[in-house]
Amino acid sequence: MAINTKNQIAELSGDAITLEERTPFQIVMRRFRRHKLAMAALVVISVILIITILAPYIAPFDVQEIRVGDYFVPFGAVDEETGRIHYLGTDNIGRDYFSRLIFAGRISLAVAFLSVIISETIGIVVGSTSGFYGKWLDAVLMRFVEFMLTIPSLPLLLIISSMLLANEALIPIPPVVLNVVGKIMLLGPRDTRSAVLIVLVLSGLGWMGSAQLMRGMILSLREQTFVEASRSLGASNIWIILRHMIPNAMAPIIVSASLGLAGYVVAEAALAFLGFGIQDPVPTWGNMLSGTQTYMFDRPWLPLVPGLPIFICSLSFNYIGDGLRDALDPRLKL
Amino acid sequence: MSKPVTRKESPKRDLVIVKNLVKYFPVRAGLLQRVTAWVQAVDDISFTIREGETFGLVGESGCGKTTIGRTMLRLIEPTSGSVTFDGQEVFALRGREMKEMRRNMQVIFQDPYASLDPRMPIGESVMEGLNVHGIGTPRERYENMLEILKKVGLEDYHARRYPHEFSGGQRQRIGIARALALFPKFIVCDEPVSALDVSIQSQVLNILKDLQSEFGLTYMFIAHNLSVVEHISDRVGVMYVGKMVELTGREELYENPLHPYSKALMSAIPIADPTVKRERTLLKGDVPSPLNPPKGCRFHPRCPVAIDKCSLEEPLFKEVKADHWVACWLQ
């Protein structure tokens, strides 16, 4: 049976199936682009993100500048002193509503993104440890996750955040963190501190879903032959988790992260609305809403203006999540 | 980097010695997950594999051949027994020592698609062993990987592609390349061709043979296809429900099988000649469950020539002729 193997191999080398798309990333991108609603949502979110990132350059007025007498100025009114325009008028104490709105977006979105990053990280670590090592560790971790899930989160959120905000020394936050977050949100150290606490509270109560998701993925990946192959090459557990399991489990995690963003935008708003979040005079969409709710009937635009971006962002993140879910699911032919 | 070793002149040395290998899987049930029964997947098996040879292992589905392979490589921990590789006791190694040992023994899996990480370019998969062991500089590893890909008939540009872009035969050759990358001495081939098209099977088998002579490899070749085993093996072990029933040279087994089970197997190989008539030994009944194997000789309920003793006492696995081992009371 010893045919000329050299020739045979030369023949074989040419028969690779050639596909246009190369990397899984390119395939996912192509599939995602076909999801119209998700693409539209991505555009909307990108526009909002760009506006909030450029907030210091776009905002015509200082966020905290109070114009005595200029209360409830209507949309598009021109400021007589400087000639600048109040695009969205002013609020009940004479602050430019448009400037506040875009700075608020910067803070609200930063809180949401940071919360998602932290909670997904906790979820990935806890979930993969639990799924990979199994046995009693799995049992203990998963019972803890279930215990956390049974606690009604809003009351707990309120209690914890009010406790933390009242006692500054309760959780020491490294100055580096305060510095970086302060730069992102453009806040002073004191306000940054409360923003960081809000992020910690939100992500501390929001990681359980992704932990369960990750555990499930790891449990199914653990039985895959390529994991066994890696082990037979001498790879350690950490190597296998980092190089094989997490990349393969990323798809549902990305989806849950984008859906999580929607949840955190709303949760931050809810917290602020109830008066336990980041406090006035620092603007967030939530506290702008709560600060103006009393004018709901005579000047309805005041609560509606900050309510709209909350609604749009949460809707858009949900659509993006849906689009990603479809794009990342290899069984779905699009 | 270690150079390709030319085949040693005396292939008589025992490279792998398996002694009294046992693997029972617990069956758990109930709320407390108590062990209610044991699946006797591999029960007290001993054999040796000589340097440079191909040791075939045949048997029906579920008879424990794959379990033997995985246990020898410590992909599953054994219940008891010992495996000696090149004078070193494999089951006694821990941590770093075991990692070093893995450089010597590799595996090629049955399902070439499942054994490659779908999110890793195949070049990366082939290089993984070199990366894990930190052999050479990243540049050298890359060069090595390309060289090994060439050995299995793949080109440089294939390295960047993902498993879904390849055909079954190509994927299996990638699997071979990955096993080869660490220049092991011993490779367990776990049914490497049974998931492939017949036309691709011979191609992969020939590559395996060529690599064996080039690198002086020792194979343990697990299969249920008797013709494939005959084509590639030097010696063959026959398994039945967790036991080895016969072990001898390929020609001896195919021409002169001694165990009634081996006889039945050999008579089932199709001959590509319609004029040849031969006596076929048909076995009655089903393969017993390894959960509750029959007492005495495990083959006795289906054996056409069983005697009373067979159901009472287990036959010993003994050498009845030179280099021909059988576990049967009638021999």
XYZ file of C-alpha atoms in Angstrom:
665
model
C 0.000 0.000 0.000
C 3.022 2.273 0.008
C 2.090 4.579 -2.800
C 4.221 7.579 -3.495
C 3.186 9.608 -0.503
C 5.124 12.712 -1.522
C 2.958 13.135 -4.598
C -0.108 12.258 -2.637
C 0.596 14.940 -0.065
C 1.281 17.551 -2.748
C -2.104 16.717 -4.197
C -3.818 16.979 -0.835
C -2.449 20.356 0.071
C -4.478 22.080 -2.616
C -7.872 20.842 -1.523
C -8.635 23.254 1.314
C -12.134 24.617 1.174
C -11.818 28.283 0.454
C -14.341 30.515 2.124
C -14.485 34.252 1.808
C -14.889 34.958 5.468
C -11.894 34.030 7.505
C -12.208 34.653 11.211
C -15.246 33.918 13.391
C -15.313 37.649 14.148
C -15.868 38.514 10.500
C -18.646 35.968 10.222
C -20.382 37.368 13.288
C -20.055 40.929 12.000
C -21.613 39.992 8.682
C -24.503 38.263 10.392
C -24.981 41.151 12.798
C -25.175 43.662 9.961
C -28.201 41.846 8.572
C -30.143 42.504 11.767
C -31.651 45.889 10.855
C -33.066 46.831 14.239
C -29.803 45.979 15.986
C -27.809 47.991 13.464
C -30.124 50.980 13.972
C -29.737 50.597 17.729
C -25.972 50.440 17.362
C -26.026 53.700 15.395
C -28.239 55.379 18.005
C -26.021 54.220 20.865
C -22.897 55.322 19.006
C -24.344 58.791 18.468
C -25.328 59.067 22.145
C -21.894 57.832 23.216
C -20.096 60.332 20.989
C -22.232 63.208 22.261
C -21.610 62.271 25.885
C -17.880 61.761 25.316
C -17.654 65.176 23.672
C -19.941 66.712 26.330
C -17.388 69.272 27.590
C -16.983 70.625 24.049
C -20.648 70.544 23.091
C -22.299 71.858 26.244
C -22.976 75.574 25.892
C -23.243 76.238 29.646
C -21.639 75.085 32.866
C -23.610 72.213 34.364
C -23.882 73.730 37.800
C -24.185 77.365 36.784
C -27.396 78.826 38.212
C -28.941 81.769 36.395
C -30.947 83.595 38.986
C -34.293 84.564 37.544
C -33.988 82.451 34.383
C -36.236 79.672 35.697
C -38.210 77.472 33.302
C -36.852 79.219 30.221
C -38.449 77.616 27.110
C -36.629 75.571 24.411
C -34.274 77.532 22.205
C -34.206 80.687 24.325
C -31.168 82.896 23.800
C -29.128 83.919 26.807
C -28.948 87.694 26.706
C -25.553 88.069 28.405
C -23.545 85.592 26.316
C -25.731 85.092 23.269
C -25.653 81.295 23.749
C -28.773 79.240 23.263
C -30.596 77.154 25.907
C -31.482 74.351 23.447
C -33.714 72.632 25.954
C -34.442 75.635 28.147
C -33.548 75.725 31.826
C -34.796 73.813 34.842
C -36.536 74.993 37.996
C -33.443 76.719 39.385
C -32.159 78.147 36.148
C -29.574 75.623 34.996
C -29.148 74.894 31.278
C -31.093 71.695 30.673
C -29.236 70.537 27.550
C -25.794 70.814 29.148
C -27.022 68.911 32.169
C -28.580 66.219 29.987
C -25.414 65.381 28.076
C -23.211 65.434 31.174
C -25.797 63.260 32.902
C -25.585 60.813 30.003
C -21.840 60.613 30.451
C -22.235 59.684 34.104
C -25.204 57.353 33.670
C -23.583 55.448 30.802
C -20.219 55.301 32.568
C -21.936 53.818 35.627
C -23.695 51.260 33.404
C -20.537 50.258 31.525
C -18.413 49.996 34.664
C -21.097 47.952 36.404
C -21.313 45.572 33.467
C -17.545 45.140 33.296
C -17.300 44.384 37.011
C -20.345 42.147 37.239
C -19.418 40.132 34.135
C -15.897 39.691 35.471
C -17.195 38.421 38.805
C -19.666 36.225 36.934
C -16.982 34.742 34.692
C -14.610 34.041 37.568
C -17.231 32.539 39.888
C -18.999 30.653 37.096
C -15.892 29.123 35.593
C -14.461 28.157 38.980
C -17.731 26.561 39.929
C -18.204 24.745 36.634
C -14.613 23.643 36.215
C -13.782 22.408 39.687
C -17.259 21.066 40.443
C -17.979 18.932 43.482
C -18.404 20.711 46.838
C -17.004 24.034 45.569
C -19.650 24.077 42.856
C -22.356 23.243 45.365
C -21.273 25.980 47.780
C -20.881 28.676 45.112
C -24.146 27.867 43.377
C -26.147 27.795 46.615
C -24.670 31.212 47.389
C -25.674 32.495 43.941
C -29.195 31.176 44.447
C -29.350 32.774 47.876
C -28.316 36.116 46.360
C -30.940 35.735 43.646
C -33.747 35.170 46.129
C -33.086 38.492 47.856
C -35.307 41.218 46.405
C -32.664 43.459 44.922
C -34.263 46.915 45.008
C -34.796 47.158 48.793
C -31.320 45.724 49.344
C -29.914 48.192 46.842
C -31.549 51.041 48.748
C -30.341 49.870 52.148
C -26.777 49.195 51.057
C -26.381 52.375 49.040
C -27.765 54.560 51.810
C -25.462 52.842 54.314
C -22.416 53.223 52.114
C -23.126 56.810 51.121
C -23.645 57.801 54.735
C -20.429 56.238 56.011
C -17.606 57.246 53.749
C -15.040 55.137 55.561
C -16.984 51.882 55.304
C -15.376 50.826 52.034
C -11.978 52.320 51.296
C -11.531 52.955 47.583
C -7.991 53.215 46.228
C -7.154 56.734 45.001
C -6.085 55.370 41.604
C -9.601 54.116 40.993
C -11.095 57.405 42.133
C -8.716 59.249 39.867
C -9.516 57.221 36.744
C -13.270 57.129 37.305
C -13.222 60.846 38.131
C -11.563 61.524 34.784
C -14.138 59.442 32.935
C -17.119 61.059 34.611
C -15.551 64.524 34.985
C -16.379 64.656 38.686
C -14.622 65.816 41.832
C -13.311 63.203 44.305
C -16.345 63.303 46.588
C -18.887 62.762 43.838
C -16.667 60.175 42.197
C -16.658 58.285 45.456
C -20.402 58.004 45.511
C -20.463 57.071 41.815
C -17.962 54.264 42.463
C -20.052 53.058 45.399
C -23.134 52.974 43.188
C -21.213 50.937 40.622
C -20.082 48.510 43.326
C -23.583 48.127 44.710
C -25.123 47.612 41.276
C -22.546 45.093 40.113
C -22.421 43.394 43.515
C -26.086 42.543 43.100
C -25.999 41.868 39.370
C -23.336 39.244 38.730
C -25.329 36.110 39.567
C -26.970 35.665 36.179
C -23.715 35.642 34.282
C -22.162 33.320 36.870
C -24.893 30.785 36.231
C -24.548 31.268 32.493
C -20.805 30.795 32.621
C -21.069 27.708 34.809
C -23.447 26.106 32.341
C -21.127 26.848 29.426
C -18.110 25.484 31.271
C -19.964 22.324 32.245
C -20.713 21.560 28.614
C -17.252 22.595 27.402
C -15.576 20.426 30.032
C -16.756 17.324 28.206
C -15.446 18.468 24.819
C -12.647 16.492 23.226
C -10.545 19.568 22.484
C -10.285 20.206 26.210
C -9.065 16.644 26.683
C -6.638 17.176 23.805
C -5.246 20.254 25.488
C -4.844 18.347 28.737
C -3.003 15.555 26.967
C -0.552 18.171 25.687
C 0.209 19.000 29.309
C -1.872 22.163 29.678
C -2.779 23.251 33.194
C -6.309 23.955 34.395
C -5.780 27.707 34.224
C -4.432 27.421 30.676
C -7.445 25.367 29.611
C -9.900 27.788 31.213
C -8.240 30.881 29.750
C -7.296 29.601 26.307
C -10.172 27.280 25.502
C -13.141 27.613 27.781
C -13.584 31.359 28.151
C -13.168 32.135 24.418
C -15.725 29.452 23.631
C -18.136 30.692 26.286
C -17.871 34.346 25.289
C -20.886 34.431 22.957
C -23.634 34.210 25.603
C -21.576 36.386 27.958
C -21.407 39.175 25.375
C -25.151 38.935 24.879
C -25.827 39.017 28.602
C -23.474 41.992 28.940
C -25.340 44.042 26.356
C -28.663 43.174 27.945
C -27.078 43.978 31.301
C -26.187 47.468 30.084
C -29.871 48.166 29.537
C -30.624 46.889 33.022
C -27.949 49.032 34.665
C -29.033 52.237 32.899
C -32.528 51.668 34.276
C -31.311 50.537 37.706
C -29.102 53.604 38.120
C -32.040 55.807 37.111
C -34.340 54.019 39.532
C -31.870 54.415 42.372
C -31.401 58.104 41.641
C -35.117 58.557 41.192
C -35.705 57.196 44.680
C -33.055 59.554 45.976
C -30.359 56.996 46.819
C -28.100 57.375 43.822
C -25.694 60.094 42.811
C -27.022 63.310 44.282
C -27.884 66.701 42.819
C -26.081 68.993 41.802
C -24.228 66.254 39.860
C -26.635 65.441 37.018
C -27.637 61.929 36.090
C -30.625 60.977 33.982
C -32.223 59.457 37.054
C -31.873 62.420 39.392
C -32.870 64.883 36.663
C -36.049 62.857 36.348
C -36.686 62.773 40.058
C -35.824 66.452 40.500
C -38.421 67.557 37.986
C -41.200 65.051 38.564
C -43.277 67.620 40.428
C -43.651 69.585 37.178
C -45.075 66.571 35.351
C -48.420 68.282 34.706
C -47.597 71.923 34.034
C -44.228 71.448 32.266
C -44.177 67.790 31.169
C -41.025 68.160 29.012
C -38.880 68.600 32.120
C -39.241 64.961 33.310
C -39.681 63.656 29.753
C -36.381 65.003 28.433
C -34.193 62.894 30.770
C -36.689 60.007 30.600
C -36.323 59.667 26.848
C -32.600 58.788 26.712
C -33.123 56.228 29.505
C -35.822 54.658 27.398
C -33.841 54.881 24.140
C -30.636 53.508 25.632
C -32.312 50.614 27.351
C -34.247 49.747 24.187
C -31.130 50.032 22.012
C -28.993 47.866 24.290
C -31.749 45.273 24.237
C -31.876 45.289 20.431
C -28.108 45.068 20.194
C -28.215 42.138 22.595
C -30.846 40.424 20.447
C -28.823 41.048 17.315
C -25.679 39.671 18.902
C -27.517 36.628 20.171
C -28.694 35.818 16.670
C -25.328 36.614 15.100
C -23.376 34.512 17.583
C -25.637 31.481 17.401
C -24.060 29.224 14.796
C -27.174 27.087 14.488
C -29.197 30.008 13.170
C -28.814 30.524 9.443
C -29.168 34.190 8.590
C 14.686 21.102 19.085
C 14.913 17.328 19.048
C 15.738 15.891 15.638
C 13.710 13.123 14.010
C 14.958 9.857 15.424
C 15.686 7.031 13.045
C 14.222 3.674 13.889
C 16.227 1.699 16.398
C 17.820 -1.502 15.146
C 16.413 -3.783 17.824
C 12.680 -3.128 18.164
C 12.397 -5.714 20.915
C 12.593 -3.346 23.884
C 9.354 -2.895 25.827
C 8.403 0.771 25.729
C 5.101 0.587 27.557
C 4.265 -2.030 30.159
C 0.688 -2.160 31.375
C 0.142 -4.282 34.468
C -3.185 -5.267 36.008
C -4.864 -2.089 34.823
C -8.322 -1.628 36.335
C -10.812 1.167 35.721
C -14.240 1.062 37.313
C -16.637 3.954 36.852
C -18.996 4.594 39.756
C -22.713 4.772 39.049
C -24.302 7.311 41.353
C -27.951 7.631 42.188
C -30.301 9.307 44.589
C -30.234 12.569 46.458
C -26.929 11.950 48.200
C -25.269 10.728 44.992
C -24.282 7.492 46.625
C -22.423 4.945 44.552
C -24.899 2.218 43.706
C -22.888 0.181 41.216
C -19.639 0.033 39.275
C -19.163 -0.122 35.532
C -16.248 -2.467 35.057
C -14.882 -0.765 31.951
C -11.370 -2.183 32.167
C -10.805 -5.151 34.438
C -7.307 -6.375 35.202
C -5.573 -6.028 31.858
C -1.851 -6.524 31.261
C 0.155 -6.190 28.072
C 3.344 -4.674 26.745
C 3.989 -2.484 23.744
C 7.408 -2.736 22.114
C 9.361 0.188 20.857
C 8.673 1.027 17.224
C 5.735 -1.296 16.795
C 2.055 -0.681 16.231
C -0.046 -2.368 18.836
C -3.619 -2.867 17.652
C -6.504 -3.061 20.100
C -9.804 -4.377 18.810
C -13.154 -5.109 20.323
C -16.802 -4.197 20.100
C -18.202 -0.815 21.082
C -18.171 -0.367 24.837
C -15.634 -3.087 25.557
C -13.236 -0.640 27.179
C -10.613 -0.068 24.487
C -10.922 3.716 24.567
C -10.872 3.657 28.378
C -7.552 1.798 28.298
C -6.047 4.447 26.023
C -7.261 7.349 28.132
C -6.243 5.741 31.389
C -2.729 5.049 30.097
C -2.405 8.748 29.246
C -3.992 9.679 32.577
C -6.775 11.563 30.897
C -8.838 9.497 33.318
C -7.371 8.357 36.610
C -7.078 4.572 36.977
C -8.755 2.574 39.732
C -5.642 0.438 40.174
C -2.769 -1.109 38.269
C 0.355 0.357 36.791
C 1.672 1.694 33.519
C 5.417 1.891 33.005
C 6.654 4.095 30.206
C 10.320 3.807 29.309
C 11.063 2.613 32.835
C 9.033 5.325 34.555
C 5.895 4.597 36.524
C 3.289 6.894 34.933
C 0.664 6.713 37.664
C 3.165 7.777 40.342
C 4.082 11.041 38.595
C 2.716 14.306 39.870
C 2.517 17.879 38.667
C 5.601 18.879 36.734
C 6.822 15.309 36.219
C 3.523 14.355 34.627
C 3.650 17.428 32.409
C 7.103 16.369 31.213
C 5.860 12.833 30.677
C 3.067 14.129 28.437
C 5.703 15.226 25.934
C 6.450 11.542 25.358
C 2.944 10.255 24.912
C 0.279 11.830 22.773
C -3.160 10.976 21.480
C -5.089 11.256 18.239
C -8.831 11.343 18.757
C -11.659 9.682 16.926
C -13.702 12.771 16.098
C -11.409 15.218 14.310
C -13.912 18.058 14.518
C -14.616 17.852 18.242
C -10.940 17.545 19.054
C -10.058 20.958 17.585
C -11.012 24.179 19.358
C -13.484 25.893 16.981
C -12.283 29.348 18.033
C -8.590 28.732 17.551
C -6.750 28.935 14.224
C -5.397 25.482 13.511
C -1.804 26.697 13.525
C -2.350 27.813 17.085
C -3.795 24.398 17.971
C -0.800 22.620 16.462
C 1.556 24.973 18.301
C -0.259 24.565 21.597
C 1.980 21.796 22.913
C 5.089 23.856 22.177
C 3.513 26.852 23.898
C 2.446 24.860 26.948
C 5.942 23.484 27.417
C 7.647 26.708 26.425
C 9.853 25.001 23.855
C 11.987 27.472 21.892
C 11.268 31.096 21.091
C 7.866 32.101 19.667
C 9.522 32.418 16.249
C 10.983 28.908 16.445
C 7.649 27.495 17.562
C 5.974 29.065 14.573
C 8.603 27.669 12.184
C 8.254 24.246 13.805
C 4.508 24.356 13.430
C 4.760 25.151 9.715
C 7.202 22.290 9.246
C 4.879 19.842 10.977
C 1.903 21.053 8.945
C 3.930 20.346 5.819
C 4.579 16.812 7.079
C 0.855 16.100 7.097
C 0.312 17.736 3.720
C -0.920 21.182 4.741
C 0.442 24.519 3.607
C 1.577 27.652 5.444
C -1.581 29.596 4.710
C -3.720 26.900 6.315
C -2.259 27.800 9.715
C -4.411 30.921 10.016
C -7.650 29.122 9.213
C -10.256 27.764 11.574
C -11.351 24.130 11.919
C -14.718 24.714 10.208
C -12.888 25.570 6.998
C -11.416 22.094 6.622
C -12.711 18.716 5.499
C -12.811 15.701 7.812
C -9.608 14.193 6.460
C -7.775 17.486 6.731
C -8.955 17.948 10.306
C -7.691 14.528 11.241
C -4.317 15.386 9.705
C -4.316 18.554 11.820
C -4.999 16.339 14.840
C -2.016 14.202 13.860
C 0.141 17.304 13.456
C -0.821 18.487 16.926
C 0.098 15.138 18.462
C 3.365 15.150 16.542
C 4.423 18.683 17.456
C 5.992 17.607 20.747
C 7.966 14.812 19.035
C 6.483 12.101 21.272
C 7.747 8.520 21.352
C 4.347 6.985 21.750
C 0.972 7.915 20.268
C -2.377 6.446 21.219
C -4.497 6.497 18.074
C -8.072 6.270 19.336
C -10.038 5.115 16.301
C -8.393 7.812 14.171
C -10.081 6.761 10.949
C -13.490 5.469 11.975
C -15.125 8.909 11.562
C -13.701 9.284 8.067
C -14.783 8.355 4.600
C -13.352 5.065 3.360
C -11.439 6.873 0.618
C -9.819 9.172 3.179
C -9.091 6.363 5.650
C -6.224 4.874 3.663
C -4.750 8.325 3.121
C -4.640 9.002 6.860
C -3.361 5.488 7.611
C -0.531 5.930 5.121
C 0.441 9.244 6.659
C 0.510 7.552 10.071
C 2.744 4.791 8.676
C 5.114 7.234 6.998
C 5.442 9.295 10.145
C 6.083 6.148 12.145
C 9.069 5.197 10.042
C 10.334 8.762 9.860
C 10.208 9.480 13.578
C 10.488 5.961 14.990
C 7.070 6.259 16.643
C 5.309 3.604 18.653
C 1.559 3.421 18.196
C -1.264 1.952 20.124
C -3.960 1.727 17.510
C -7.492 1.380 18.834
C -10.124 0.367 16.297
C -13.141 -1.772 15.704
C -12.467 -2.187 12.026
C -10.563 -5.457 11.715
C -9.278 -4.764 8.209
C -7.781 -1.450 9.318
C -6.100 -3.125 12.276
C -4.738 -5.850 10.028
C -3.368 -3.211 7.662
C -1.470 -1.236 10.272
C -0.694 -3.411 13.316
C 2.290 -5.557 14.239
C 0.618 -7.172 17.225
C -3.044 -7.185 18.128
C -4.951 -7.492 21.392
C -8.592 -8.561 21.336
C -10.889 -7.252 24.062
C -14.249 -8.422 25.270
C -16.256 -6.614 27.976
C -13.304 -5.098 29.826
C -11.035 -8.132 29.515
C -8.289 -8.981 27.104
C -9.051 -12.400 25.635
C -6.244 -12.825 23.127
C -2.960 -11.154 22.293
C -0.574 -12.146 19.545
C 1.140 -11.111 16.313
C -1.069 -9.875 13.520
C -0.522 -12.776 11.136
C -0.917 -15.359 13.863
C -4.190 -13.802 14.990
C -5.681 -13.470 11.549
C -4.627 -16.961 10.443
C -4.851 -18.906 13.653
C -7.107 -17.302 16.246
C -7.411 -19.419 19.385
C -10.111 -17.768 21.473
C -13.662 -18.559 20.325
C -14.486 -14.821 20.360
C -11.510 -13.996 18.133
C -12.530 -16.838 15.832
C -16.017 -15.380 15.509
C -14.553 -11.930 14.824
C -12.155 -13.187 12.180
C -14.884 -15.105 10.423
C -16.862 -11.894 10.147
C -14.251 -10.056 8.059
C -15.634 -9.762 4.548
C -13.506 -11.228 1.755
C -13.554 -9.419 -1.549
C -14.178 -12.564 -3.540
C -17.738 -13.815 -4.040
C -16.611 -17.336 -4.949
C -14.940 -17.960 -1.633
C -17.259 -19.696 0.794
C -16.317 -20.067 4.400
C -17.726 -21.159 7.643
C -19.046 -18.292 9.711
C -19.289 -18.497 13.436
C -22.418 -16.608 14.397
C -22.658 -15.483 17.984
C -25.989 -15.609 19.747
C -27.244 -13.045 22.201
C -26.053 -9.586 23.106
C -22.863 -8.258 24.603
C -23.318 -8.366 28.398
C -23.312 -5.112 30.318
C -20.043 -4.159 31.981
C -22.233 -3.137 34.935
C -22.941 -6.758 35.690
C -20.630 -8.999 33.690
C -21.192 -12.788 33.714
C -19.343 -14.854 36.287
C -16.438 -16.993 35.214
C -15.362 -16.339 31.639
C -17.222 -13.245 30.488
C -17.736 -14.776 27.087
C -19.302 -18.053 28.259
C -22.998 -17.184 27.701
C -22.311 -16.614 23.999
C -19.517 -19.104 23.534
C -20.281 -21.950 21.094
C -17.828 -24.315 22.808
C -18.259 -23.418 26.478
C -17.816 -26.115 29.113
C -19.091 -26.162 32.710
C -15.884 -24.758 34.096
C -16.258 -21.596 31.993
C -19.231 -20.354 33.963
C -17.588 -20.992 37.313
C -13.994 -19.913 37.096
C -12.322 -17.125 35.255
C -9.710 -18.377 32.780
C -6.151 -17.112 33.193
C -4.516 -15.004 30.524
C -1.558 -17.219 29.657
C 0.997 -17.722 26.956
C -0.006 -20.911 25.139
C 2.498 -20.575 22.300
C 5.475 -18.337 21.812
C 4.123 -14.788 21.852
C 0.515 -15.914 21.764
C -1.573 -15.190 24.856
C -5.116 -16.427 25.345
C -7.627 -16.423 28.172
C -9.621 -19.583 27.552
C -10.026 -22.837 29.477
C -9.941 -24.858 26.282
C -6.392 -23.847 25.430
